[in-house]
mmCIF file of C-alpha atoms in Angstrom:
data_model
loop_
_atom_site.group_PDB
_atom_site.id
_atom_site.type_symbol
_atom_site.label_atom_id
_atom_site.label_comp_id
_atom_site.label_asym_id
_atom_site.label_seq_id
_atom_site.Cartn_x
_atom_site.Cartn_y
_atom_site.Cartn_z
ATOM 1 C CA SER A 206 12.053 1.000 12.638
ATOM 2 C CA TYR A 207 13.221 0.524 9.085
ATOM 3 C CA VAL A 208 13.201 3.656 6.916
ATOM 4 C CA LEU A 209 12.940 3.866 3.131
ATOM 5 C CA THR A 210 14.028 7.118 1.501
ATOM 6 C CA GLN A 211 12.813 8.228 -1.930
ATOM 7 C CA PRO A 212 13.392 11.516 -3.773
ATOM 8 C CA PRO A 213 10.200 13.602 -3.666
ATOM 9 C CA SER A 214 10.225 14.198 -7.393
ATOM 10 C CA VAL A 215 11.803 13.086 -10.644
ATOM 11 C CA SER A 216 11.297 14.767 -13.999
ATOM 12 C CA VAL A 217 11.980 13.256 -17.395
ATOM 13 C CA ALA A 218 11.264 14.067 -21.018
ATOM 14 C CA PRO A 219 9.105 11.712 -23.074
ATOM 15 C CA GLY A 220 11.101 8.896 -24.616
ATOM 16 C CA LYS A 221 13.885 9.184 -22.075
ATOM 17 C CA THR A 222 14.688 6.937 -19.101
ATOM 18 C CA ALA A 223 13.494 7.672 -15.572
ATOM 19 C CA ARG A 224 15.223 6.218 -12.546
ATOM 20 C CA ILE A 225 13.567 6.360 -9.136
ATOM 21 C CA THR A 226 15.642 5.324 -6.157
ATOM 22 C CA CYS A 227 14.689 3.847 -2.810
ATOM 23 C CA GLY A 228 17.334 3.959 -0.116
ATOM 24 C CA GLY A 229 17.484 1.833 3.001
ATOM 25 C CA ASN A 230 20.065 0.261 5.267
ATOM 26 C CA ASN A 231 21.275 -2.873 3.463
ATOM 27 C CA ILE A 232 18.116 -2.870 1.365
ATOM 28 C CA GLY A 233 19.866 -5.268 -0.998
ATOM 29 C CA SER A 234 19.180 -8.021 1.524
ATOM 30 C CA LYS A 235 15.428 -7.407 1.332
ATOM 31 C CA SER A 236 12.811 -7.913 -1.357
ATOM 32 C CA VAL A 237 11.563 -4.613 -2.758
ATOM 33 C CA HIS A 238 8.197 -4.022 -4.369
ATOM 34 C CA TRP A 239 7.146 -0.949 -6.362
ATOM 35 C CA TYR A 240 3.672 0.533 -6.788
ATOM 36 C CA GLN A 241 2.358 3.146 -9.177
ATOM 37 C CA GLN A 242 -0.456 5.428 -8.045
ATOM 38 C CA LYS A 243 -2.245 7.794 -10.403
ATOM 39 C CA PRO A 244 -4.446 10.605 -9.052
ATOM 40 C CA GLY A 245 -7.709 9.387 -7.614
ATOM 41 C CA GLN A 246 -6.797 5.736 -8.021
ATOM 42 C CA ALA A 247 -5.600 2.908 -5.801
ATOM 43 C CA PRO A 248 -1.960 1.867 -6.168
ATOM 44 C CA VAL A 249 -0.956 -0.773 -8.699
ATOM 45 C CA LEU A 250 1.956 -3.188 -8.355
ATOM 46 C CA VAL A 251 4.500 -2.610 -11.130
ATOM 47 C CA ILE A 252 7.589 -4.472 -9.872
ATOM 48 C CA TYR A 253 7.865 -7.182 -7.208
ATOM 49 C CA TYR A 254 10.764 -9.085 -5.689
ATOM 50 C CA ASP A 255 13.180 -6.396 -6.865
ATOM 51 C CA SER A 256 12.831 -6.996 -10.590
ATOM 52 C CA ASP A 257 9.817 -9.159 -11.492
ATOM 53 C CA ARG A 258 6.970 -7.666 -13.514
ATOM 54 C CA PRO A 259 3.318 -8.598 -12.992
ATOM 55 C CA SER A 260 1.396 -9.564 -16.067
ATOM 56 C CA GLY A 261 0.138 -6.538 -17.925
ATOM 57 C CA ILE A 262 2.995 -4.266 -16.865
ATOM 58 C CA PRO A 263 5.053 -3.109 -19.865
ATOM 59 C CA GLU A 264 8.620 -4.333 -20.282
ATOM 60 C CA ARG A 265 9.652 -0.688 -20.056
ATOM 61 C CA PHE A 266 9.395 -1.081 -16.284
ATOM 62 C CA SER A 267 12.332 -2.778 -14.595
ATOM 63 C CA GLY A 268 13.921 -2.905 -11.175
ATOM 64 C CA SER A 269 17.194 -3.602 -9.431
ATOM 65 C CA ASN A 270 18.362 -3.802 -5.850
ATOM 66 C CA SER A 271 21.850 -3.833 -4.385
ATOM 67 C CA GLY A 272 23.651 -2.499 -1.358
ATOM 68 C CA ASN A 273 21.707 0.383 0.140
ATOM 69 C CA THR A 274 19.692 1.335 -2.949
ATOM 70 C CA ALA A 275 16.868 -0.161 -4.964
ATOM 71 C CA THR A 276 15.997 1.417 -8.297
ATOM 72 C CA LEU A 277 12.882 1.471 -10.439
ATOM 73 C CA THR A 278 13.750 2.189 -14.059
ATOM 74 C CA ILE A 279 11.196 3.263 -16.637
ATOM 75 C CA SER A 280 12.497 3.245 -20.195
ATOM 76 C CA ARG A 281 11.006 5.193 -23.095
ATOM 77 C CA VAL A 282 8.850 7.167 -20.710
ATOM 78 C CA GLU A 283 5.333 8.036 -21.863
ATOM 79 C CA ALA A 284 2.947 10.711 -20.661
ATOM 80 C CA GLY A 285 0.800 7.971 -19.139
ATOM 81 C CA ASP A 286 3.638 7.016 -16.769
ATOM 82 C CA GLU A 287 3.182 10.264 -14.859
ATOM 83 C CA ALA A 288 2.239 9.148 -11.348
ATOM 84 C CA ASP A 289 3.466 8.700 -7.806
ATOM 85 C CA TYR A 290 5.707 5.695 -7.244
ATOM 86 C CA TYR A 291 6.232 3.962 -3.893
ATOM 87 C CA CYS A 292 8.751 1.347 -2.852
ATOM 88 C CA GLN A 293 7.834 -1.169 -0.153
ATOM 89 C CA VAL A 294 9.597 -3.856 1.861
ATOM 90 C CA TRP A 295 8.769 -6.227 4.649
ATOM 91 C CA ASP A 296 11.013 -5.494 7.608
ATOM 92 C CA SER A 297 11.630 -8.880 9.200
ATOM 93 C CA SER A 298 13.134 -7.410 12.358
ATOM 94 C CA SER A 299 9.896 -5.642 13.249
ATOM 95 C CA ASP A 300 7.595 -7.905 11.214
ATOM 96 C CA HIS A 301 6.034 -4.860 9.587
ATOM 97 C CA GLN A 302 5.491 -3.646 6.059
ATOM 98 C CA VAL A 303 7.206 -0.341 5.261
ATOM 99 C CA PHE A 304 6.553 2.144 2.450
ATOM 100 C CA GLY A 305 8.906 4.742 1.105
ATOM 101 C CA GLY A 306 7.702 8.324 1.101
ATOM 102 C CA GLY A 307 6.863 8.239 -2.580
ATOM 103 C CA THR A 308 8.257 9.911 -5.694
ATOM 104 C CA LYS A 309 6.231 12.046 -8.062
ATOM 105 C CA LEU A 310 7.261 11.324 -11.645
ATOM 106 C CA THR A 311 6.650 14.265 -13.950
ATOM 107 C CA VAL A 312 6.828 13.811 -17.707
ATOM 108 C CA LEU A 313 7.950 17.099 -19.192
ATOM 109 C CA GLU B 250 -12.170 -12.430 -10.243
ATOM 110 C CA VAL B 251 -10.539 -11.249 -7.033
ATOM 111 C CA GLN B 252 -12.192 -8.152 -5.605
ATOM 112 C CA LEU B 253 -11.895 -6.094 -2.442
ATOM 113 C CA VAL B 254 -14.916 -3.830 -2.091
ATOM 114 C CA GLN B 255 -14.791 -1.181 0.606
ATOM 115 C CA SER B 256 -17.630 0.648 2.294
ATOM 116 C CA GLY B 257 -18.556 4.148 1.231
ATOM 117 C CA ALA B 258 -17.247 7.552 2.202
ATOM 118 C CA GLU B 259 -17.914 8.772 5.722
ATOM 119 C CA VAL B 260 -18.247 12.227 7.245
ATOM 120 C CA LYS B 261 -17.934 12.264 11.020
ATOM 121 C CA LYS B 262 -17.433 14.686 13.885
ATOM 122 C CA PRO B 263 -14.455 14.581 16.252
ATOM 123 C CA GLY B 264 -15.046 12.145 19.092
ATOM 124 C CA GLU B 265 -17.398 9.922 17.120
ATOM 125 C CA SER B 266 -16.737 6.245 16.470
ATOM 126 C CA LEU B 267 -16.478 4.611 13.070
ATOM 127 C CA LYS B 268 -16.058 1.177 11.531
ATOM 128 C CA ILE B 269 -15.280 0.789 7.835
ATOM 129 C CA SER B 270 -15.292 -2.476 5.949
ATOM 130 C CA CYS B 271 -13.542 -4.376 3.183
ATOM 131 C CA LYS B 272 -15.302 -7.371 1.626
ATOM 132 C CA GLY B 273 -13.238 -9.906 -0.263
ATOM 133 C CA SER B 274 -14.542 -12.110 -3.034
ATOM 134 C CA GLY B 275 -13.222 -14.380 -5.754
ATOM 135 C CA TYR B 276 -10.655 -16.100 -3.537
ATOM 136 C CA SER B 277 -10.263 -17.962 -0.252
ATOM 137 C CA PHE B 278 -10.634 -15.099 2.238
ATOM 138 C CA THR B 279 -9.032 -17.077 5.055
ATOM 139 C CA SER B 280 -5.853 -17.834 3.097
ATOM 140 C CA TYR B 281 -4.525 -14.307 2.616
ATOM 141 C CA TRP B 282 -3.650 -11.403 4.861
ATOM 142 C CA ILE B 283 -5.639 -8.174 4.646
ATOM 143 C CA GLY B 284 -3.745 -4.978 5.375
ATOM 144 C CA TRP B 285 -4.913 -1.409 5.884
ATOM 145 C CA VAL B 286 -3.120 1.589 4.421
ATOM 146 C CA ARG B 287 -3.702 5.263 5.220
ATOM 147 C CA GLN B 288 -3.178 8.083 2.764
ATOM 148 C CA MET B 289 -3.660 11.544 4.192
ATOM 149 C CA PRO B 290 -4.584 14.324 1.741
ATOM 150 C CA GLY B 291 -1.689 14.970 -0.615
ATOM 151 C CA LYS B 292 0.576 12.581 1.270
ATOM 152 C CA GLY B 293 2.107 9.136 0.868
ATOM 153 C CA LEU B 294 1.067 5.628 1.790
ATOM 154 C CA GLU B 295 1.321 4.553 5.429
ATOM 155 C CA TRP B 296 1.058 0.956 6.564
ATOM 156 C CA MET B 297 -1.367 0.666 9.495
ATOM 157 C CA GLY B 298 -1.608 -3.021 10.228
ATOM 158 C CA ILE B 299 -2.606 -6.422 9.019
ATOM 159 C CA ILE B 300 -4.907 -9.308 9.873
ATOM 160 C CA TYR B 301 -5.013 -12.951 8.864
ATOM 161 C CA PRO B 302 -8.731 -13.799 8.741
ATOM 162 C CA GLY B 303 -8.004 -17.512 9.050
ATOM 163 C CA ASP B 304 -7.051 -17.177 12.717
ATOM 164 C CA SER B 305 -7.481 -13.415 13.357
ATOM 165 C CA ASP B 306 -3.735 -12.963 13.924
ATOM 166 C CA THR B 307 -3.412 -9.159 13.934
ATOM 167 C CA ARG B 308 -0.338 -6.943 13.852
ATOM 168 C CA TYR B 309 -0.219 -3.160 14.089
ATOM 169 C CA SER B 310 2.377 -0.722 12.859
ATOM 170 C CA PRO B 311 3.806 1.070 15.919
ATOM 171 C CA SER B 312 2.377 4.400 14.758
ATOM 172 C CA PHE B 313 -1.152 3.009 14.794
ATOM 173 C CA GLN B 314 -1.032 0.646 17.778
ATOM 174 C CA GLY B 315 -3.746 1.711 20.194
ATOM 175 C CA GLN B 316 -5.220 4.205 17.728
ATOM 176 C CA VAL B 317 -7.323 1.827 15.645
ATOM 177 C CA THR B 318 -8.680 -1.708 15.807
ATOM 178 C CA ILE B 319 -8.442 -4.176 12.947
ATOM 179 C CA SER B 320 -10.781 -7.150 12.883
ATOM 180 C CA ALA B 321 -12.332 -9.637 10.493
ATOM 181 C CA ASP B 322 -15.440 -11.793 10.181
ATOM 182 C CA LYS B 323 -14.474 -14.757 8.043
ATOM 183 C CA SER B 324 -18.065 -15.953 7.843
ATOM 184 C CA ILE B 325 -18.852 -13.002 5.597
ATOM 185 C CA SER B 326 -15.339 -12.497 4.146
ATOM 186 C CA THR B 327 -15.072 -9.002 5.544
ATOM 187 C CA ALA B 328 -12.299 -7.129 7.308
ATOM 188 C CA TYR B 329 -12.808 -4.004 9.367
ATOM 189 C CA LEU B 330 -10.953 -0.922 10.533
ATOM 190 C CA GLN B 331 -12.441 0.961 13.434
ATOM 191 C CA TRP B 332 -11.924 4.008 15.597
ATOM 192 C CA SER B 333 -13.458 4.610 19.014
ATOM 193 C CA SER B 334 -12.919 8.361 19.017
ATOM 194 C CA LEU B 335 -12.081 10.098 15.763
ATOM 195 C CA LYS B 336 -9.827 13.112 15.461
ATOM 196 C CA ALA B 337 -9.567 15.651 12.667
ATOM 197 C CA SER B 338 -6.151 14.183 11.881
ATOM 198 C CA ASP B 339 -7.841 10.882 10.962
ATOM 199 C CA THR B 340 -9.131 12.547 7.807
ATOM 200 C CA ALA B 341 -7.689 10.429 5.014
ATOM 201 C CA MET B 342 -8.294 7.839 2.343
ATOM 202 C CA TYR B 343 -8.066 4.328 3.731
ATOM 203 C CA TYR B 344 -7.255 1.362 1.515
ATOM 204 C CA CYS B 345 -7.513 -2.316 2.281
ATOM 205 C CA ALA B 346 -5.125 -4.610 0.458
ATOM 206 C CA ARG B 347 -4.552 -8.324 0.016
ATOM 207 C CA LEU B 348 -1.237 -10.049 0.373
ATOM 208 C CA ALA B 349 0.108 -13.507 1.033
ATOM 209 C CA ALA B 350 2.866 -14.079 3.571
ATOM 210 C CA ALA B 351 6.152 -12.471 2.469
ATOM 211 C CA ARG B 352 4.598 -11.443 -0.841
ATOM 212 C CA PRO B 353 3.675 -8.055 -2.285
ATOM 213 C CA ILE B 354 0.222 -6.533 -2.249
ATOM 214 C CA ASP B 355 -1.524 -7.911 -5.298
ATOM 215 C CA TYR B 356 -5.026 -6.471 -4.903
ATOM 216 C CA TRP B 357 -6.291 -3.222 -3.443
ATOM 217 C CA GLY B 358 -9.720 -2.011 -2.458
ATOM 218 C CA GLN B 359 -11.040 1.135 -4.067
ATOM 219 C CA GLY B 360 -10.481 3.156 -0.911
ATOM 220 C CA THR B 361 -12.772 4.703 1.708
ATOM 221 C CA LEU B 362 -12.567 8.440 2.271
ATOM 222 C CA VAL B 363 -13.019 9.401 5.901
ATOM 223 C CA THR B 364 -13.569 13.062 6.692
ATOM 224 C CA VAL B 365 -13.572 14.193 10.309
ATOM 225 C CA SER B 366 -14.724 17.751 10.816
ATOM 226 C CA SER B 367 -16.713 19.712 13.342
#
């Protein structure tokens, strides 16, 4: 089955840029979605189809996807961005949705 | 307003059965897939399976095939996740989620906490 690999944790100072990666075999050929989950809450979609932003999500959130790596980029990081972030794809070969293991973003 | 409202927290003993629910409102329930996602304590999101209430087409992630049953009653816009014999390792938060074909999850339920303990 298709595997998505994320770093367990990323730390960044306020105002700086955080980059969270999601690795997968030829992931650039798939559509990647990103979710933010804060403690005690359900996940929220922050990026879909690699780089699109749902309404209400700040422009500071952006995404890219090429080769074997998709990246969620958060610019001008704020304390309120501290959360777990998950990438997700639909694996057409198995017809299943797949989540990455998640990355805990810590704002220093 | 689209809403997915899940049933309340459950505390069960190993070996017991359980069925939790997810009621959709504010949209055409039969036109979107409903998926179920497990989150064990302190762990990540795991995709369990999905159902299309319009025709009850159901697909399970290999890890959950045979372990749970996903169903839906379109007459009351409700999807279900059930276990016939719970184990302690089923202790987790379970989320239902809405998605259209080949699209991301756009709405989530609030989650149902299932605790299995003797």
